[in-house]
Amino acid sequence: MTKVRALVLERQHELALRDIDLPLDVGPGMVKIAIHTVGVCGSDVHYYTHGKIGPFVVTAPMVLGHEAAGTVTEIGAGVTNLKVGDRVCMEPGIPDPNSRASRLGMYNVDPAVRFWATLPIHGVLTPEVVHPANYTFKLPDNVSFAEGAMVEPFAVGMQAATKARITPGDTAVVLGAGPIGTMVAIAALAGGCARVIVADLAQPKLDIAARYQGVIPVNIREKNIVEEVARLTEGWGADVVFECSGSPHARKTIMDLPRPGGAIVVVGLPVDPVAVDIAGASTKELRIENVFRYAHQYDRAIALFASGKVDLKPLISETFAFEDLDRCV
Ligand code: ZN
């Protein structure tokens, strides 16, 4: 253990920039990375404001942050895919490679996964981190550190678009225009959707999503989303509906949105259990998919950034220096 400075969530509503013991020994297969940029995730904000997110509760001081990019400063024995000086981003969830879920390729749902800023694992709002080389990805020269940090949330969008099994020309609906909903919409467009109808009640969020060609914003304060989807699809319905709001309200009419034989992809986590209209799903033979984080998405997300087909820079709202972090809330 090494004493290092980090942004620590002491408990709900209390942040401190202070020294804390973190593991920084570079073992075999590991690399040390000087952190350059860390994105602030909705989950970091939830931990600060509510002290928990879903089943994950902050019961001890925890370093926040899991969306990170930086530069390799040291490599451990046996590492061949990276060298000192490489610019990289890191996948924050490390599964047990020998677990049954990992061997099936679904390492994101490995019950033993250790994920940054999810107790007992600390996050990376700190100058250095040691990480497995296998979960560290080289950034092409034309992909910035800020974009590198955004690979993490975008990987959720990639996982959702992959699970949706999009066919070129599909019409999708995204419920919820927060950062994840917007990234799902962008990934769905990159995956071949002709248009994505994005629904929210916050106009500023819709305005950001609407900067992307192919996004049709719908403010649900002004318009009924079921009627609007029916109007835009001549009464047929959307091929894919992504639920990214986590809102119980959004789920009341969700089965009215897809076309017969369409799909619903659940991305948002509701705080409490919600009622679901199973009969509505049965009578259309809807396919329902679930998304928890991502697996095997980082390399393809980076390839989309490098190609210029996906530009997430419009989503960067503010930047803070590390030394100012405890004062930025
Ligand atoms: Zn995140």
Short mmCIF file of C-alpha atoms and ligand atoms in Angstrom, two decimals:
data_model
loop_
_atom_site.label_atom_id
_atom_site.label_comp_id
_atom_site.label_asym_id
_atom_site.label_seq_id
_atom_site.Cartn_x
_atom_site.Cartn_y
_atom_site.Cartn_z
CA MET A 1 0.00 0.00 0.00
CA THR A 2 1.17 3.52 -0.81
CA LYS A 3 -0.13 6.76 0.69
CA VAL A 4 -1.45 8.94 -2.14
CA ARG A 5 -3.74 11.91 -2.55
CA ALA A 6 -7.25 11.11 -3.80
CA LEU A 7 -10.78 12.44 -3.89
CA VAL A 8 -12.46 10.50 -1.10
CA LEU A 9 -16.19 10.32 -0.49
CA GLU A 10 -16.11 10.09 3.32
CA ARG A 11 -19.84 9.58 3.55
CA GLN A 12 -22.97 10.96 1.85
CA HIS A 13 -22.53 14.72 1.11
CA GLU A 14 -18.89 14.81 2.30
CA LEU A 15 -15.90 14.90 -0.07
CA ALA A 16 -12.24 15.31 0.92
CA LEU A 17 -9.03 15.62 -1.09
CA ARG A 18 -6.70 13.72 1.26
CA ASP A 19 -4.09 10.98 1.54
CA ILE A 20 -5.28 7.39 1.53
CA ASP A 21 -3.60 3.96 1.19
CA LEU A 22 -3.93 2.51 -2.32
CA PRO A 23 -2.28 -0.56 -3.89
CA LEU A 24 0.39 0.69 -6.33
CA ASP A 25 2.71 -2.33 -6.66
CA VAL A 26 3.16 -3.30 -10.31
CA GLY A 27 2.79 -7.09 -10.32
CA PRO A 28 3.05 -9.45 -13.30
CA GLY A 29 0.59 -8.59 -16.05
CA MET A 30 -0.06 -5.16 -14.56
CA VAL A 31 0.76 -1.62 -15.69
CA LYS A 32 1.04 1.65 -13.79
CA ILE A 33 -0.77 4.60 -15.33
CA ALA A 34 -0.45 8.32 -14.60
CA ILE A 35 -4.07 9.45 -14.65
CA HIS A 36 -4.74 12.38 -16.98
CA THR A 37 -8.54 12.69 -17.24
CA VAL A 38 -11.43 11.20 -15.25
CA GLY A 39 -15.07 11.57 -16.24
CA VAL A 40 -17.66 12.13 -13.52
CA CYS A 41 -20.34 9.47 -13.85
CA GLY A 42 -23.96 9.57 -12.74
CA SER A 43 -23.02 6.86 -10.24
CA ASP A 44 -20.37 9.12 -8.62
CA VAL A 45 -23.03 11.80 -8.28
CA HIS A 46 -25.52 9.28 -6.86
CA TYR A 47 -22.99 8.13 -4.26
CA TYR A 48 -22.40 11.74 -3.23
CA THR A 49 -26.04 12.85 -3.14
CA HIS A 50 -27.76 9.63 -1.98
CA GLY A 51 -24.91 7.61 -0.43
CA LYS A 52 -25.89 4.69 -2.66
CA ILE A 53 -26.94 3.54 -6.11
CA GLY A 54 -29.24 0.55 -6.47
CA PRO A 55 -27.89 -2.20 -4.20
CA PHE A 56 -24.45 -0.51 -3.82
CA VAL A 57 -24.20 1.48 -0.57
CA VAL A 58 -21.26 3.60 0.65
CA THR A 59 -20.51 2.15 4.09
CA ALA A 60 -16.85 3.28 4.31
CA PRO A 61 -14.70 6.07 2.81
CA MET A 62 -14.27 5.45 -0.93
CA VAL A 63 -12.25 7.08 -3.72
CA LEU A 64 -14.64 8.09 -6.54
CA GLY A 65 -14.16 7.91 -10.30
CA HIS A 66 -14.06 5.07 -12.83
CA GLU A 67 -14.00 6.74 -16.28
CA ALA A 68 -10.29 7.26 -16.82
CA ALA A 69 -7.50 7.81 -19.32
CA GLY A 70 -3.79 8.43 -18.83
CA THR A 71 -0.23 7.46 -19.76
CA VAL A 72 1.59 4.20 -18.98
CA THR A 73 4.57 4.88 -16.67
CA GLU A 74 5.65 1.34 -15.72
CA ILE A 75 4.97 -2.17 -16.98
CA GLY A 76 4.97 -5.41 -15.03
CA ALA A 77 6.55 -8.73 -15.99
CA GLY A 78 5.02 -10.43 -19.00
CA VAL A 79 3.24 -7.36 -20.40
CA THR A 80 3.71 -7.27 -24.18
CA ASN A 81 0.75 -5.24 -25.50
CA LEU A 82 1.77 -1.92 -23.89
CA LYS A 83 4.93 0.12 -23.29
CA VAL A 84 5.93 3.11 -21.17
CA GLY A 85 4.57 6.32 -22.73
CA ASP A 86 1.49 4.76 -24.32
CA ARG A 87 -1.67 6.85 -23.97
CA VAL A 88 -4.43 4.56 -22.72
CA CYS A 89 -7.88 4.24 -21.23
CA MET A 90 -8.89 1.58 -18.76
CA GLU A 91 -11.86 -0.72 -18.36
CA PRO A 92 -12.85 -0.32 -14.69
CA GLY A 93 -14.30 -3.80 -14.02
CA ILE A 94 -11.89 -6.68 -13.47
CA PRO A 95 -13.56 -10.10 -13.41
CA ASP A 96 -12.14 -13.36 -12.15
CA PRO A 97 -10.75 -14.70 -15.47
CA ASN A 98 -11.48 -18.29 -14.43
CA SER A 99 -15.08 -17.74 -13.37
CA ARG A 100 -17.89 -19.46 -15.23
CA ALA A 101 -19.30 -16.11 -16.44
CA SER A 102 -15.88 -15.03 -17.76
CA ARG A 103 -15.38 -18.33 -19.55
CA LEU A 104 -18.79 -17.80 -21.21
CA GLY A 105 -17.66 -14.35 -22.39
CA MET A 106 -20.05 -12.50 -20.06
CA TYR A 107 -17.40 -11.21 -17.70
CA ASN A 108 -19.50 -8.10 -16.90
CA VAL A 109 -21.98 -10.26 -14.97
CA ASP A 110 -19.31 -12.25 -13.14
CA PRO A 111 -20.46 -12.09 -9.49
CA ALA A 112 -16.79 -11.73 -8.48
CA VAL A 113 -16.13 -8.67 -10.70
CA ARG A 114 -14.15 -5.92 -8.95
CA PHE A 115 -15.22 -2.53 -10.28
CA TRP A 116 -13.58 0.85 -9.54
CA ALA A 117 -15.51 3.08 -7.11
CA THR A 118 -17.78 0.23 -6.06
CA LEU A 119 -16.91 -0.90 -2.53
CA PRO A 120 -14.63 -2.49 -1.50
CA ILE A 121 -12.74 -1.23 -4.58
CA HIS A 122 -11.54 2.37 -4.71
CA GLY A 123 -11.91 4.61 -7.77
CA VAL A 124 -9.27 6.52 -9.70
CA LEU A 125 -9.67 10.21 -8.85
CA THR A 126 -6.01 10.05 -7.79
CA PRO A 127 -2.74 10.69 -9.69
CA GLU A 128 -1.76 7.04 -10.32
CA VAL A 129 -3.32 3.62 -10.64
CA VAL A 130 -2.09 0.06 -11.22
CA HIS A 131 -4.29 -1.97 -13.56
CA PRO A 132 -4.19 -5.27 -15.52
CA ALA A 133 -2.70 -4.74 -18.99
CA ASN A 134 -5.53 -6.88 -20.40
CA TYR A 135 -8.07 -4.23 -19.37
CA THR A 136 -5.95 -1.28 -20.54
CA PHE A 137 -6.45 -0.05 -24.12
CA LYS A 138 -4.10 2.02 -26.25
CA LEU A 139 -5.56 5.28 -27.60
CA PRO A 140 -4.81 6.22 -31.22
CA ASP A 141 -3.03 9.59 -31.62
CA ASN A 142 -6.21 11.32 -32.81
CA VAL A 143 -8.24 10.29 -29.74
CA SER A 144 -7.84 12.72 -26.81
CA PHE A 145 -7.58 11.83 -23.13
CA ALA A 146 -11.06 13.33 -22.60
CA GLU A 147 -12.45 11.04 -25.28
CA GLY A 148 -10.50 8.18 -23.72
CA ALA A 149 -12.27 8.82 -20.43
CA MET A 150 -15.61 8.78 -22.27
CA VAL A 151 -15.03 5.33 -23.70
CA GLU A 152 -16.42 3.94 -20.42
CA PRO A 153 -19.93 5.44 -20.56
CA PHE A 154 -19.98 5.03 -24.36
CA ALA A 155 -19.25 1.30 -23.89
CA VAL A 156 -22.66 1.08 -22.15
CA GLY A 157 -24.22 2.54 -25.31
CA MET A 158 -22.24 0.07 -27.40
CA GLN A 159 -23.44 -2.82 -25.25
CA ALA A 160 -27.05 -1.62 -25.63
CA ALA A 161 -26.74 -1.22 -29.40
CA THR A 162 -25.13 -4.68 -29.66
CA LYS A 163 -27.83 -6.32 -27.53
CA ALA A 164 -30.52 -4.62 -29.68
CA ARG A 165 -29.23 -6.44 -32.79
CA ILE A 166 -29.89 -3.37 -34.92
CA THR A 167 -30.60 -3.84 -38.63
CA PRO A 168 -29.53 -0.98 -40.97
CA GLY A 169 -32.38 1.49 -41.36
CA ASP A 170 -34.04 0.71 -38.02
CA THR A 171 -36.00 3.30 -36.10
CA ALA A 172 -35.15 3.38 -32.40
CA VAL A 173 -36.61 5.15 -29.38
CA VAL A 174 -34.47 6.19 -26.41
CA LEU A 175 -36.34 7.01 -23.21
CA GLY A 176 -34.19 9.37 -21.11
CA ALA A 177 -31.71 11.91 -22.52
CA GLY A 178 -29.14 11.86 -19.72
CA PRO A 179 -25.51 11.17 -20.66
CA ILE A 180 -26.13 7.42 -20.95
CA GLY A 181 -29.34 7.83 -22.98
CA THR A 182 -27.56 10.21 -25.33
CA MET A 183 -24.62 7.81 -25.71
CA VAL A 184 -27.04 4.94 -26.39
CA ALA A 185 -28.65 7.07 -29.14
CA ILE A 186 -25.22 7.84 -30.66
CA ALA A 187 -24.21 4.16 -30.53
CA ALA A 188 -27.54 3.13 -32.08
CA LEU A 189 -26.95 5.55 -34.96
CA ALA A 190 -23.38 4.26 -35.38
CA GLY A 191 -24.85 0.74 -35.36
CA GLY A 192 -27.07 1.48 -38.34
CA CYS A 193 -30.28 3.10 -37.08
CA ALA A 194 -31.72 5.57 -39.58
CA ARG A 195 -33.22 7.68 -36.80
CA VAL A 196 -33.47 7.69 -33.04
CA ILE A 197 -36.41 9.33 -31.31
CA VAL A 198 -35.10 10.61 -27.96
CA ALA A 199 -37.66 11.39 -25.24
CA ASP A 200 -37.12 13.42 -22.07
CA LEU A 201 -38.77 16.23 -20.15
CA ALA A 202 -35.59 18.32 -19.78
CA GLN A 203 -35.21 20.52 -22.88
CA PRO A 204 -31.49 21.31 -22.33
CA LYS A 205 -30.66 17.57 -22.43
CA LEU A 206 -32.75 17.13 -25.58
CA ASP A 207 -30.95 20.07 -27.19
CA ILE A 208 -27.59 18.35 -26.66
CA ALA A 209 -28.85 15.04 -28.09
CA ALA A 210 -30.43 16.87 -31.05
CA ARG A 211 -26.98 18.07 -32.20
CA TYR A 212 -26.46 14.57 -33.57
CA GLN A 213 -27.77 13.93 -37.06
CA GLY A 214 -30.57 11.36 -36.97
CA VAL A 215 -31.80 12.26 -33.48
CA ILE A 216 -35.43 13.36 -33.26
CA PRO A 217 -35.99 15.02 -29.85
CA VAL A 218 -39.40 14.72 -28.19
CA ASN A 219 -40.17 16.74 -25.08
CA ILE A 220 -42.67 14.62 -23.16
CA ARG A 221 -43.94 17.68 -21.30
CA GLU A 222 -45.36 18.85 -24.62
CA LYS A 223 -46.01 15.66 -26.56
CA ASN A 224 -47.27 12.16 -25.83
CA ILE A 225 -44.41 9.80 -26.74
CA VAL A 226 -46.74 6.93 -27.73
CA GLU A 227 -48.63 9.18 -30.16
CA GLU A 228 -45.44 10.70 -31.47
CA VAL A 229 -43.79 7.32 -32.18
CA ALA A 230 -47.02 6.12 -33.85
CA ARG A 231 -47.11 9.26 -35.99
CA LEU A 232 -43.45 8.97 -37.05
CA THR A 233 -43.78 5.25 -37.91
CA GLU A 234 -47.23 5.33 -39.57
CA GLY A 235 -48.71 3.43 -36.64
CA TRP A 236 -46.25 0.50 -36.90
CA GLY A 237 -43.98 1.27 -33.93
CA ALA A 238 -40.23 1.42 -33.38
CA ASP A 239 -37.90 -1.48 -34.14
CA VAL A 240 -36.02 -1.01 -30.89
CA VAL A 241 -36.84 0.85 -27.66
CA PHE A 242 -34.01 1.63 -25.23
CA GLU A 243 -35.16 2.34 -21.66
CA CYS A 244 -32.49 4.65 -20.23
CA SER A 245 -34.52 6.74 -17.76
CA GLY A 246 -34.91 4.25 -14.90
CA SER A 247 -38.25 5.96 -14.34
CA PRO A 248 -41.27 3.82 -13.34
CA HIS A 249 -43.42 6.32 -15.25
CA ALA A 250 -41.62 5.56 -18.54
CA ARG A 251 -42.38 1.85 -18.13
CA LYS A 252 -46.17 2.29 -17.96
CA THR A 253 -46.56 2.71 -21.69
CA ILE A 254 -43.29 1.21 -22.89
CA MET A 255 -44.97 -1.83 -24.53
CA ASP A 256 -46.95 0.57 -26.78
CA LEU A 257 -43.75 1.85 -28.40
CA PRO A 258 -42.16 -1.13 -30.23
CA ARG A 259 -43.52 -2.63 -33.42
CA PRO A 260 -44.79 -6.22 -33.36
CA GLY A 261 -41.71 -8.44 -33.00
CA GLY A 262 -39.59 -5.45 -31.93
CA ALA A 263 -37.20 -5.24 -29.01
CA ILE A 264 -36.91 -3.45 -25.69
CA VAL A 265 -33.42 -2.97 -24.28
CA VAL A 266 -33.38 -2.10 -20.57
CA VAL A 267 -30.42 0.09 -19.65
CA GLY A 268 -31.68 2.33 -16.80
CA LEU A 269 -31.80 0.91 -13.29
CA PRO A 270 -34.99 1.83 -11.42
CA VAL A 271 -34.46 2.65 -7.73
CA ASP A 272 -37.39 0.44 -6.65
CA PRO A 273 -39.12 -2.54 -8.30
CA VAL A 274 -41.51 -1.48 -11.09
CA ALA A 275 -44.61 -3.10 -12.62
CA VAL A 276 -44.17 -4.42 -16.15
CA ASP A 277 -46.98 -5.09 -18.67
CA ILE A 278 -46.09 -8.67 -19.58
CA ALA A 279 -49.27 -9.16 -21.65
CA GLY A 280 -48.33 -6.12 -23.74
CA ALA A 281 -44.98 -7.75 -24.47
CA SER A 282 -46.47 -11.19 -25.16
CA THR A 283 -49.07 -10.08 -27.68
CA LYS A 284 -46.37 -8.45 -29.81
CA GLU A 285 -43.78 -11.19 -29.19
CA LEU A 286 -41.35 -8.51 -28.02
CA ARG A 287 -37.77 -9.45 -27.30
CA ILE A 288 -36.53 -7.94 -24.02
CA GLU A 289 -32.80 -7.53 -23.42
CA ASN A 290 -30.94 -6.27 -20.35
CA VAL A 291 -27.71 -4.31 -20.14
CA PHE A 292 -25.36 -4.26 -17.16
CA ARG A 293 -22.18 -2.30 -17.91
CA TYR A 294 -20.48 -3.94 -20.96
CA ALA A 295 -18.15 -6.66 -22.18
CA HIS A 296 -15.84 -6.61 -25.22
CA GLN A 297 -16.82 -3.05 -26.22
CA TYR A 298 -13.71 -0.92 -25.52
CA ASP A 299 -11.73 -1.71 -28.66
CA ARG A 300 -14.71 -1.12 -30.94
CA ALA A 301 -15.70 2.11 -29.14
CA ILE A 302 -12.13 3.41 -29.58
CA ALA A 303 -12.20 2.41 -33.26
CA LEU A 304 -15.38 4.48 -33.77
CA PHE A 305 -13.76 7.55 -32.16
CA ALA A 306 -10.58 7.12 -34.20
CA SER A 307 -12.54 6.79 -37.45
CA GLY A 308 -14.31 10.10 -36.84
CA LYS A 309 -17.72 8.43 -37.08
CA VAL A 310 -18.45 9.17 -33.44
CA ASP A 311 -17.59 12.50 -31.81
CA LEU A 312 -18.47 12.81 -28.13
CA LYS A 313 -16.73 16.15 -27.57
CA PRO A 314 -20.09 18.05 -27.63
CA LEU A 315 -21.00 16.14 -24.45
CA ILE A 316 -18.15 17.61 -22.38
CA SER A 317 -19.79 20.30 -20.24
CA GLU A 318 -17.13 21.35 -17.70
CA THR A 319 -13.54 20.54 -16.73
CA PHE A 320 -12.01 20.81 -13.23
CA ALA A 321 -8.40 20.61 -12.02
CA PHE A 322 -7.61 17.76 -9.61
CA GLU A 323 -6.66 20.22 -6.81
CA ASP A 324 -10.11 21.85 -7.02
CA LEU A 325 -12.17 18.68 -6.85
CA ASP A 326 -13.28 18.90 -3.22
CA ARG A 327 -14.58 22.42 -3.89
CA CYS A 328 -16.44 21.75 -7.15
CA VAL A 329 -19.70 20.43 -5.66
ZN ZN B 1 -19.67 5.51 -15.61
#
